Amino acid sequence: MGDVNYPKAYILYLVEFHGTRDYFECHELLEEYWKEHPGDAYADTWVGLIQIAVGSYHHRRGNLRGAAKMLRQS
């Protein structure tokens, strides 16, 4: 396995997602990175992870319809 340099925003996303479960913050962190790096080879992955965080946020707040929509899109 070679050296992999993950974006700091991705690492912070994982910390928030799995550690604090602050899904809104997850979305903010990765969306900022995604917008600042147009054409990134992993752009579709970042968008999917952003959508998972948004779906989790909606689910926690009881917006099951919004959660289902985001999770399907992810």
mmCIF file of C-alpha atoms in Angstrom, residues 4-72:
data_model
loop_
_atom_site.group_PDB
_atom_site.id
_atom_site.type_symbol
_atom_site.label_atom_id
_atom_site.label_comp_id
_atom_site.label_asym_id
_atom_site.label_seq_id
_atom_site.Cartn_x
_atom_site.Cartn_y
_atom_site.Cartn_z
ATOM 1 C CA VAL A 4 -1.953 8.391 0.099
ATOM 2 C CA ASN A 5 -2.458 12.071 0.795
ATOM 3 C CA TYR A 6 -6.087 12.628 1.604
ATOM 4 C CA PRO A 7 -7.398 16.198 1.653
ATOM 5 C CA LYS A 8 -7.511 17.614 5.180
ATOM 6 C CA ALA A 9 -11.201 18.406 4.650
ATOM 7 C CA TYR A 10 -11.903 14.706 4.066
ATOM 8 C CA ILE A 11 -10.093 13.696 7.256
ATOM 9 C CA LEU A 12 -11.996 16.362 9.214
ATOM 10 C CA TYR A 13 -15.249 15.145 7.628
ATOM 11 C CA LEU A 14 -14.530 11.626 8.893
ATOM 12 C CA VAL A 15 -13.737 12.908 12.387
ATOM 13 C CA GLU A 16 -16.997 14.846 12.537
ATOM 14 C CA PHE A 17 -19.076 12.094 10.910
ATOM 15 C CA HIS A 18 -17.853 9.261 13.129
ATOM 16 C CA GLY A 19 -16.687 11.141 16.220
ATOM 17 C CA THR A 20 -19.033 14.021 16.944
ATOM 18 C CA ARG A 21 -21.762 13.108 14.442
ATOM 19 C CA ASP A 22 -22.129 16.782 13.599
ATOM 20 C CA TYR A 23 -23.535 16.140 10.130
ATOM 21 C CA PHE A 24 -24.068 19.816 9.380
ATOM 22 C CA GLU A 25 -20.379 20.481 10.017
ATOM 23 C CA CYS A 26 -19.463 17.489 7.828
ATOM 24 C CA HIS A 27 -21.393 19.040 4.989
ATOM 25 C CA GLU A 28 -19.778 22.439 5.516
ATOM 26 C CA LEU A 29 -16.224 21.080 5.611
ATOM 27 C CA LEU A 30 -16.405 18.979 2.492
ATOM 28 C CA GLU A 31 -18.572 21.365 0.487
ATOM 29 C CA GLU A 32 -16.033 24.136 1.011
ATOM 30 C CA TYR A 33 -13.216 21.872 -0.201
ATOM 31 C CA TRP A 34 -15.263 20.677 -3.185
ATOM 32 C CA LYS A 35 -16.095 24.229 -4.277
ATOM 33 C CA GLU A 36 -12.465 25.334 -3.914
ATOM 34 C CA HIS A 37 -11.194 22.456 -6.088
ATOM 35 C CA PRO A 38 -13.204 22.380 -9.323
ATOM 36 C CA GLY A 39 -12.192 19.521 -11.546
ATOM 37 C CA ASP A 40 -10.943 17.391 -8.643
ATOM 38 C CA ALA A 41 -10.756 13.740 -9.722
ATOM 39 C CA TYR A 42 -12.830 12.742 -6.685
ATOM 40 C CA ALA A 43 -15.518 15.415 -7.077
ATOM 41 C CA ASP A 44 -18.305 12.829 -7.429
ATOM 42 C CA THR A 45 -17.121 11.119 -4.246
ATOM 43 C CA TRP A 46 -17.096 14.396 -2.323
ATOM 44 C CA VAL A 47 -20.618 15.213 -3.528
ATOM 45 C CA GLY A 48 -21.829 11.764 -2.473
ATOM 46 C CA LEU A 49 -20.321 12.152 0.987
ATOM 47 C CA ILE A 50 -21.820 15.641 1.310
ATOM 48 C CA GLN A 51 -25.224 14.189 0.412
ATOM 49 C CA ILE A 52 -24.834 11.403 2.991
ATOM 50 C CA ALA A 53 -24.113 14.018 5.665
ATOM 51 C CA VAL A 54 -27.098 16.136 4.602
ATOM 52 C CA GLY A 55 -29.331 13.043 4.561
ATOM 53 C CA SER A 56 -28.150 12.092 8.049
ATOM 54 C CA TYR A 57 -28.804 15.627 9.253
ATOM 55 C CA HIS A 58 -32.358 15.579 7.868
ATOM 56 C CA HIS A 59 -32.986 12.145 9.376
ATOM 57 C CA ARG A 60 -31.867 13.292 12.827
ATOM 58 C CA ARG A 61 -34.220 16.280 12.609
ATOM 59 C CA GLY A 62 -37.185 14.105 11.621
ATOM 60 C CA ASN A 63 -37.318 15.149 7.974
ATOM 61 C CA LEU A 64 -37.559 11.598 6.693
ATOM 62 C CA ARG A 65 -38.649 12.594 3.209
ATOM 63 C CA GLY A 66 -35.676 14.938 2.794
ATOM 64 C CA ALA A 67 -33.348 12.331 4.285
ATOM 65 C CA ALA A 68 -34.536 9.629 1.903
ATOM 66 C CA LYS A 69 -34.133 11.946 -1.085
ATOM 67 C CA MET A 70 -30.554 12.871 -0.162
ATOM 68 C CA LEU A 71 -29.556 9.310 0.640
ATOM 69 C CA ARG A 72 -30.973 8.058 -2.679
#
